[in-house]
PDB file of C-alpha atoms in Angstrom:
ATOM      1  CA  UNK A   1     -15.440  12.578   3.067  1.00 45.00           C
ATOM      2  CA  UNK A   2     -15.211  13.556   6.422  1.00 43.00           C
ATOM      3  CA  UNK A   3     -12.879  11.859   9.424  1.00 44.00           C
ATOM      4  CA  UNK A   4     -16.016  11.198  11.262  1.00 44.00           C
ATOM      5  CA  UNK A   5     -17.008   8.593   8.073  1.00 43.00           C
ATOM      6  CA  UNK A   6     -13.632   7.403   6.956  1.00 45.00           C
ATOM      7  CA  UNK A   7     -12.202   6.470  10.697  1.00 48.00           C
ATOM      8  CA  UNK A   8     -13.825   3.729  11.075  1.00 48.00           C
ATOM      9  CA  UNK A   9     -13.449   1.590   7.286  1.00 47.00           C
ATOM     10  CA  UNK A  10      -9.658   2.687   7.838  1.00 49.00           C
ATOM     11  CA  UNK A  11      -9.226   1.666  11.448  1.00 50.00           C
ATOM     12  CA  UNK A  12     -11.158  -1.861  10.240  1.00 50.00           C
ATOM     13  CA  UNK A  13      -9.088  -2.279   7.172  1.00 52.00           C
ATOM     14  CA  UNK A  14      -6.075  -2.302   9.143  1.00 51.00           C
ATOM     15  CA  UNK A  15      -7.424  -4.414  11.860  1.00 47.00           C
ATOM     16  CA  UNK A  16      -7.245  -6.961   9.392  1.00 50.00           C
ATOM     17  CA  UNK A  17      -4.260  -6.355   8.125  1.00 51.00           C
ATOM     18  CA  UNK A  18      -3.077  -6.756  11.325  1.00 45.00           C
ATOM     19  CA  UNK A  19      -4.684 -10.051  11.642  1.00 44.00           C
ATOM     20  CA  UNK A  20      -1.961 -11.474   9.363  1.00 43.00           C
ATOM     21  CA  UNK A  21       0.295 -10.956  12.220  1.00 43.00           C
ATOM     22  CA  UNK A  22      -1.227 -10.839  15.657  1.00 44.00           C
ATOM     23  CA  UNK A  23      -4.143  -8.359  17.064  1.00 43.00           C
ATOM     24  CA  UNK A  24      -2.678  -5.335  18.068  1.00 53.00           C
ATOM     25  CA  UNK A  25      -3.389  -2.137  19.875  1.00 64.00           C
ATOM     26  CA  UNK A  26      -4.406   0.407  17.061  1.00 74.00           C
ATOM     27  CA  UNK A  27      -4.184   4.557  18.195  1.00 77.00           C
ATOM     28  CA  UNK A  28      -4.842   7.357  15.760  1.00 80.00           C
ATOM     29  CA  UNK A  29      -1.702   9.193  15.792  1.00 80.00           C
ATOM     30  CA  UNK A  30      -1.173  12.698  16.543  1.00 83.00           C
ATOM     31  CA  UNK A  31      -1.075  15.514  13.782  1.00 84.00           C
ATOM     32  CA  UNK A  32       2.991  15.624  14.812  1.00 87.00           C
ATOM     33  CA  UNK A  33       3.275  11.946  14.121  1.00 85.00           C
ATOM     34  CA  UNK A  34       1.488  11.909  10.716  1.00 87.00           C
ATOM     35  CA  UNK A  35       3.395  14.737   9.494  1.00 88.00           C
ATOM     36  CA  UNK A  36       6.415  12.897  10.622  1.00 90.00           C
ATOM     37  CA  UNK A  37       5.549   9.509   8.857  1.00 91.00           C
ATOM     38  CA  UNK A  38       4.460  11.736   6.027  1.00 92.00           C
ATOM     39  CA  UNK A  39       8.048  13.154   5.607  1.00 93.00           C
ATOM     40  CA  UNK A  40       9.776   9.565   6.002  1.00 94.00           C
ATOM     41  CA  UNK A  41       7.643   8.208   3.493  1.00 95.00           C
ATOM     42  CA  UNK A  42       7.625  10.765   0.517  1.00 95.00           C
ATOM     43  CA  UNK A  43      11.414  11.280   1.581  1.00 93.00           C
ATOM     44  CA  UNK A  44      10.858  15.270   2.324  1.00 92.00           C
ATOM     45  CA  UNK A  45       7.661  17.458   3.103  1.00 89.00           C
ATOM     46  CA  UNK A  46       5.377  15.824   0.189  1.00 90.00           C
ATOM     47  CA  UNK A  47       4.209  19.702  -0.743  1.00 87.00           C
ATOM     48  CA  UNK A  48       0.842  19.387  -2.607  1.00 88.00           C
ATOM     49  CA  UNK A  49       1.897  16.052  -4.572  1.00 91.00           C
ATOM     50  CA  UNK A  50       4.101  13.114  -3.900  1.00 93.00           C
ATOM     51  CA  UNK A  51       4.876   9.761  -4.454  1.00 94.00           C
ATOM     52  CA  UNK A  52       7.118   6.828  -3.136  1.00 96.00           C
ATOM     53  CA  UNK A  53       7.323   3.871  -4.830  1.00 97.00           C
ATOM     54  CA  UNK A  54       8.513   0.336  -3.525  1.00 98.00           C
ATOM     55  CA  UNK A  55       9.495  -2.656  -5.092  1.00 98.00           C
ATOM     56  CA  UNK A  56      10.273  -6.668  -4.359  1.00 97.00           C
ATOM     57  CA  UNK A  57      11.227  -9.264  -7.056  1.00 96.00           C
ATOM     58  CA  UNK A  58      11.658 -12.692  -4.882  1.00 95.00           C
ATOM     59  CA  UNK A  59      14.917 -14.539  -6.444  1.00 94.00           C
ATOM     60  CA  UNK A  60      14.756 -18.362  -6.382  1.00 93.00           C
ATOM     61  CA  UNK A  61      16.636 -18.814  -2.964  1.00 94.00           C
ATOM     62  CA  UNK A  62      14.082 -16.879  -1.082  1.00 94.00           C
ATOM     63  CA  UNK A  63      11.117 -18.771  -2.677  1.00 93.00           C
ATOM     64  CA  UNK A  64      13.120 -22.100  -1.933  1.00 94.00           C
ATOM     65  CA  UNK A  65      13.079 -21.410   1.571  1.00 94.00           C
ATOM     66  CA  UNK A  66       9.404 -19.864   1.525  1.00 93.00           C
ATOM     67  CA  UNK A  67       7.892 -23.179  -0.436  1.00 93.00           C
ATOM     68  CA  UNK A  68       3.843 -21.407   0.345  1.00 93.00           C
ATOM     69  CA  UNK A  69       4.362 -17.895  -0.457  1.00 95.00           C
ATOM     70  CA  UNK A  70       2.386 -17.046  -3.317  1.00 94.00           C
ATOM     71  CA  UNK A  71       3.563 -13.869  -4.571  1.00 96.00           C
ATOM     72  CA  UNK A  72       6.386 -13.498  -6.662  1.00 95.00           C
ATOM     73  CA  UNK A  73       7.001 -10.098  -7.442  1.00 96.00           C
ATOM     74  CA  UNK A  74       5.061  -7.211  -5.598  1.00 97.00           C
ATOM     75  CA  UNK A  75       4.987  -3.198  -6.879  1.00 97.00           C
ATOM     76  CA  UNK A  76       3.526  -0.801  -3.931  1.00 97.00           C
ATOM     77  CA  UNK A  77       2.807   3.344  -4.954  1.00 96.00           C
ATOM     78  CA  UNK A  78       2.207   5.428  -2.557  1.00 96.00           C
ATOM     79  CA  UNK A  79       0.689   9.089  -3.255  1.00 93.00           C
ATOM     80  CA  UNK A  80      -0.367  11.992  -1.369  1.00 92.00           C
ATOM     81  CA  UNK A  81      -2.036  14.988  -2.678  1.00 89.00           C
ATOM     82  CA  UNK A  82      -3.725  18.189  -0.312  1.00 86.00           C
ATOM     83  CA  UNK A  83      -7.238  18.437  -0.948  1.00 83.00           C
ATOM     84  CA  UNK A  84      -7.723  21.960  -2.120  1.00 82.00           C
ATOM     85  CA  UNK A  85     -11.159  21.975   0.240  1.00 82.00           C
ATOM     86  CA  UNK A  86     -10.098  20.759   3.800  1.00 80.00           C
ATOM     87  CA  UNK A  87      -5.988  21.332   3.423  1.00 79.00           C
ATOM     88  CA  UNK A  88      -5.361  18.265   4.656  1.00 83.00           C
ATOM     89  CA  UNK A  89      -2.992  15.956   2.398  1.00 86.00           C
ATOM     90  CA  UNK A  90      -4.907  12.742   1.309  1.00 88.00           C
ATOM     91  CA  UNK A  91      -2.809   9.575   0.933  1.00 92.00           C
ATOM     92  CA  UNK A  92      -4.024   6.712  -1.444  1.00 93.00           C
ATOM     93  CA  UNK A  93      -1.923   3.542  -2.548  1.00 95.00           C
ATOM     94  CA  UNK A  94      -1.713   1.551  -5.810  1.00 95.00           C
ATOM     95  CA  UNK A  95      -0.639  -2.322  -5.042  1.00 96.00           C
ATOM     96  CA  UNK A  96       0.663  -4.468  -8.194  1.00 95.00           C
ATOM     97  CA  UNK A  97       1.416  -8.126  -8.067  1.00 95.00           C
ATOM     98  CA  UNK A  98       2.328 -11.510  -9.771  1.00 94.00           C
ATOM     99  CA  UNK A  99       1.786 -14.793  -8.600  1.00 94.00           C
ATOM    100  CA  UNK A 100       4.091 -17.430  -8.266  1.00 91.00           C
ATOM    101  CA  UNK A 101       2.425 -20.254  -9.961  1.00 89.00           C
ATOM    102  CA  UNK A 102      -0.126 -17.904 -11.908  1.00 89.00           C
ATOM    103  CA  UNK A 103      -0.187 -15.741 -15.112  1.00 89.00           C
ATOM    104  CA  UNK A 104      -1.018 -12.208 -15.117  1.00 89.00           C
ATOM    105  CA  UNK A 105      -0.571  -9.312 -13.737  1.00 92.00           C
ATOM    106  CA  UNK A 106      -3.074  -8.198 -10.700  1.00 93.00           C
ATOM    107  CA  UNK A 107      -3.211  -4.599  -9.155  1.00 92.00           C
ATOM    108  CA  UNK A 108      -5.264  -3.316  -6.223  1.00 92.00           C
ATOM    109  CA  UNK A 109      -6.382   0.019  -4.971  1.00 92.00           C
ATOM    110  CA  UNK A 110      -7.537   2.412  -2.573  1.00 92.00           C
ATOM    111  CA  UNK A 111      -7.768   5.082  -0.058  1.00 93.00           C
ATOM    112  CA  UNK A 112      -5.555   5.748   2.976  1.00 90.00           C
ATOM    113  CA  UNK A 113      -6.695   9.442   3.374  1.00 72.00           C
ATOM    114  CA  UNK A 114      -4.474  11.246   5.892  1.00 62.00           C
ATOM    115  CA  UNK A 115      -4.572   8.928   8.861  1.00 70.00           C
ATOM    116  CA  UNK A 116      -1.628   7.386  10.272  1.00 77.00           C
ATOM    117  CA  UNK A 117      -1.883   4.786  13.081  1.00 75.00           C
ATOM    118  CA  UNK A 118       0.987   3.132  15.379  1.00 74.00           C
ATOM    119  CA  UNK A 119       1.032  -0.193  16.565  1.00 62.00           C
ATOM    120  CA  UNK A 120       2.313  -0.967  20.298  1.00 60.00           C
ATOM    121  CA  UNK A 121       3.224   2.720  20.734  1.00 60.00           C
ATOM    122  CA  UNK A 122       6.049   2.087  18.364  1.00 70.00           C
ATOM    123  CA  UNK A 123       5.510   1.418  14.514  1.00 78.00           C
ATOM    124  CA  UNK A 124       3.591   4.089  12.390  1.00 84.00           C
ATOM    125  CA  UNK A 125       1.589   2.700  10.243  1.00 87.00           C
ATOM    126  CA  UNK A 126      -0.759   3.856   7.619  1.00 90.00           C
ATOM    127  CA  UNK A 127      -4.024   1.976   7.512  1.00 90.00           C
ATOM    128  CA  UNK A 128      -5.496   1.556   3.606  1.00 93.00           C
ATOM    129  CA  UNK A 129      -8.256   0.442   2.322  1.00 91.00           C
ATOM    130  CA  UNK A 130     -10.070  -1.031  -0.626  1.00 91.00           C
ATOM    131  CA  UNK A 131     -13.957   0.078  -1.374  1.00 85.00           C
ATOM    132  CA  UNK A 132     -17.168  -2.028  -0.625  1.00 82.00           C
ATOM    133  CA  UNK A 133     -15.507  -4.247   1.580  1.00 84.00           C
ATOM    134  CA  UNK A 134     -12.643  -4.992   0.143  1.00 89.00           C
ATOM    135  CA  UNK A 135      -9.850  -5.457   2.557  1.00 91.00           C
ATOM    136  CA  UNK A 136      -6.703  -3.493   2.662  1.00 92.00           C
ATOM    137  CA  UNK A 137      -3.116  -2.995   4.041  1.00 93.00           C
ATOM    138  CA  UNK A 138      -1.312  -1.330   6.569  1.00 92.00           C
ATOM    139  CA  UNK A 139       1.955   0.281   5.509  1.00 94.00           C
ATOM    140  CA  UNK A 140       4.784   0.521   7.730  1.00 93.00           C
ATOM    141  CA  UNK A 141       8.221   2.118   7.083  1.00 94.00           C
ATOM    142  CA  UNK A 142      11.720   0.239   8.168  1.00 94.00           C
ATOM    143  CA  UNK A 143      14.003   2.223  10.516  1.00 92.00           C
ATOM    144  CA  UNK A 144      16.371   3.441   7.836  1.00 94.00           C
ATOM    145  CA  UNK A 145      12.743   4.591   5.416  1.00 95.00           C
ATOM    146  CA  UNK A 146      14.250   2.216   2.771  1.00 96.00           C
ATOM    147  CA  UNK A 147      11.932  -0.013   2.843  1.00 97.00           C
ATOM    148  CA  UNK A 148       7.719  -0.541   3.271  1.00 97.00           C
ATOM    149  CA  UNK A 149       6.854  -3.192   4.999  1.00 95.00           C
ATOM    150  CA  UNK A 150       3.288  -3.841   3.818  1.00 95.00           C
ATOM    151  CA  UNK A 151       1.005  -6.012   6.113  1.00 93.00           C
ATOM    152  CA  UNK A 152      -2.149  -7.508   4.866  1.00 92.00           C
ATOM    153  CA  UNK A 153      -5.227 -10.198   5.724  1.00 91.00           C
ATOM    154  CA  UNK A 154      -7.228  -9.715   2.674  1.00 93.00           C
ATOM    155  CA  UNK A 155      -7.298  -7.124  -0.382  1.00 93.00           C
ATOM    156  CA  UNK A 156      -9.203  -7.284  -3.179  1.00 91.00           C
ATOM    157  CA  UNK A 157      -7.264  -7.491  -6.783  1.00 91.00           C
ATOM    158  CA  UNK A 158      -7.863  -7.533 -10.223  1.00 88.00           C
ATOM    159  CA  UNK A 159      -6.215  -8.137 -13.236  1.00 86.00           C
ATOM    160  CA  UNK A 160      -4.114  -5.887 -14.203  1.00 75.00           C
ATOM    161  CA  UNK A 161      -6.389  -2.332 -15.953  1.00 66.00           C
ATOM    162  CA  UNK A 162      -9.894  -4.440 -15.261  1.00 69.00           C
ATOM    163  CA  UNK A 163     -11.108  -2.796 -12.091  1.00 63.00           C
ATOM    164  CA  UNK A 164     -14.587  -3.684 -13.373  1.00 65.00           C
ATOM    165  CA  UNK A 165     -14.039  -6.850 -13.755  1.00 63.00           C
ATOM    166  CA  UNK A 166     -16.764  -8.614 -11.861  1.00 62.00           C
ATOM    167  CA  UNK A 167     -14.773 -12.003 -11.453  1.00 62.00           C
ATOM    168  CA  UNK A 168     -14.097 -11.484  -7.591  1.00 68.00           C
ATOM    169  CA  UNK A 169     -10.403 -11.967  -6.761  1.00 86.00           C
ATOM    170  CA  UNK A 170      -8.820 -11.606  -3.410  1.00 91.00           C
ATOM    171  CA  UNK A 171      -5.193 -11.604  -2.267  1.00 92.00           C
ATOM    172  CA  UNK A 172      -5.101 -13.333   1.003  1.00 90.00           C
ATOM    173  CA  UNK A 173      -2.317 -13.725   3.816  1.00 89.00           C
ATOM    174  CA  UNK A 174      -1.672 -17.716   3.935  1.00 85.00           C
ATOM    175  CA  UNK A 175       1.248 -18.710   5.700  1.00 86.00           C
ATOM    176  CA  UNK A 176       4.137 -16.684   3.884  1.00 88.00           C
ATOM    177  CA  UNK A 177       1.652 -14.075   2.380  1.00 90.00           C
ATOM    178  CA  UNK A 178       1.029 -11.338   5.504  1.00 92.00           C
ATOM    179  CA  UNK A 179       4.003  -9.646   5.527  1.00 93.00           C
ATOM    180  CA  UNK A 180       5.802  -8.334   2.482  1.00 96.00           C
ATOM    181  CA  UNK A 181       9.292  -6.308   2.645  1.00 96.00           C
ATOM    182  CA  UNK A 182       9.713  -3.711  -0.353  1.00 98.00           C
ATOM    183  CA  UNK A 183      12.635  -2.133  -1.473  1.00 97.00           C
ATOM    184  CA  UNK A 184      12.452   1.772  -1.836  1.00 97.00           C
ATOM    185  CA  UNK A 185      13.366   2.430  -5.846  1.00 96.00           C
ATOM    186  CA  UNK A 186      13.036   5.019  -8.414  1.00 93.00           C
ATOM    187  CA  UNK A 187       8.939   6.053  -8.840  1.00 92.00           C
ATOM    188  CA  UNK A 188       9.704   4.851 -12.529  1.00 91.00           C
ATOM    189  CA  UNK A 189       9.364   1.697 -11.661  1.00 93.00           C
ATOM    190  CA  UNK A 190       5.527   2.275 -10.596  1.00 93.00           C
ATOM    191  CA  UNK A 191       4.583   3.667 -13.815  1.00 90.00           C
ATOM    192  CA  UNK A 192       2.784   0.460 -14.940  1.00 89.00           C
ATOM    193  CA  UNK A 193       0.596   0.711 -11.817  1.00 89.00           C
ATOM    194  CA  UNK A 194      -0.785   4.389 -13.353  1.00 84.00           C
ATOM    195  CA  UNK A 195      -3.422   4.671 -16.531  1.00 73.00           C
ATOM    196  CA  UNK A 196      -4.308   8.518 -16.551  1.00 68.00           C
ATOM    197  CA  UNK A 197      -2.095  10.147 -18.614  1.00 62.00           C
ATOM    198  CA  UNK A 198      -1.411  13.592 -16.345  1.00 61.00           C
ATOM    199  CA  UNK A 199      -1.199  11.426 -13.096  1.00 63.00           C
ATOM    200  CA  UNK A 200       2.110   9.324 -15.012  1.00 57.00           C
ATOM    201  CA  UNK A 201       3.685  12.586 -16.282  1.00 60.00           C
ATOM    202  CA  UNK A 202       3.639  14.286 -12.803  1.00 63.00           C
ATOM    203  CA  UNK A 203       4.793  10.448 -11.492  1.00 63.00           C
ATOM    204  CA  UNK A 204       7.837  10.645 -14.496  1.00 61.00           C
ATOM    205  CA  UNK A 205       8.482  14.569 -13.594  1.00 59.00           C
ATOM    206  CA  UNK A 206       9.269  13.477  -9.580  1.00 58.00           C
TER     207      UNK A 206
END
């Protein structure tokens, strides 16, 4: 798909996600910069394939003190690959979720392509989004890379290996529900958010 297409469902997928927070002034970032946030993200030059994966399981104490938060445990995979036609590295992200006070397992996912944006001239972020409408995140990185810190409005979910499920679901900020902080861990711990077999044995090989 070319830039010219993709620019603008990216640029308004995160636009909302920064309408959890606050509106904020959205750039594209230079080639420098995305190659840069690139490199923090898959921990090293991400090659032709990489992934990160981040993970949050809320304890009891930080639920306690967030009584509306709705999400109790939150899986995040990040992957790039370099499109073989226009060498340029393609990001996409896999987003897996339980509720708090809700059964079942609920993923979401979606294209982030290779544009990076920075908010306030300060925080790169990359800007994903969910087909036909539906929603997205922006992905940010903590100072030390340790962490994602994954901003959102709206995304639409499913349960978990039902993408075609026509029940329409949607994860949406609420009070304590914009702004999630995920640990970087192991990309092991994202193999339940992958269902084609060669995809998880690169994802187990890394």
């Amino acid at each position: 798909m070319k830039l010219a297409l993709v620019l603008p469902l990216v640029l308004a997928a995160l636009a909302g996600a920064a309408r959890a927070e606050e509106a904020d002034d959205i750039r594209e970032a230079s080639k420098a910069e995305a190659e840069s946030f690139n490199a923090r993200i898959y921990a090293g030059a991400p090659g032709n394939k990489a992934y990160a994966c981040f993970v949050r399981r809320y304890d009891a104490e930080h639920l306690a003190r967030h009584p509306k938060q709705k999400v109790a445990t939150m899986k995040l995979l990040v992957s790039a690959e370099l499109d073989k036609e226009d060498k340029e590295l393609h990001n996409s992200f896999r987003l897996g979720f339980r509720y708090r006070h809700r059964s079942g397992d609920f993923d979401s996912s979606g294209d982030c392509h290779h544009v990076v944006f920075v908010k306030d001239g300060n925080e790169v972020r990359l800007g994903c989004g969910v087909d036909c409408e539906g929603g997205g995140i922006g992905v940010a990185l903590s100072k030390d890379d340790r962490s994602a810190v994954v901003r959102l409005a709206r995304v639409r979910v499913w349960l978990h290996n039902k993408p075609d499920d026509e029940a329409e679901r949607s994860l949406e900020a609420g009070a304590d529900d914009g702004i999630f902080r995920l640990d970087r861990t192991d990309t092991s711990e994202c193999a339940s958010l992958v269902t084609d077999r060669k995809e998880l044995a690169a994802l187990r090989h890394k």
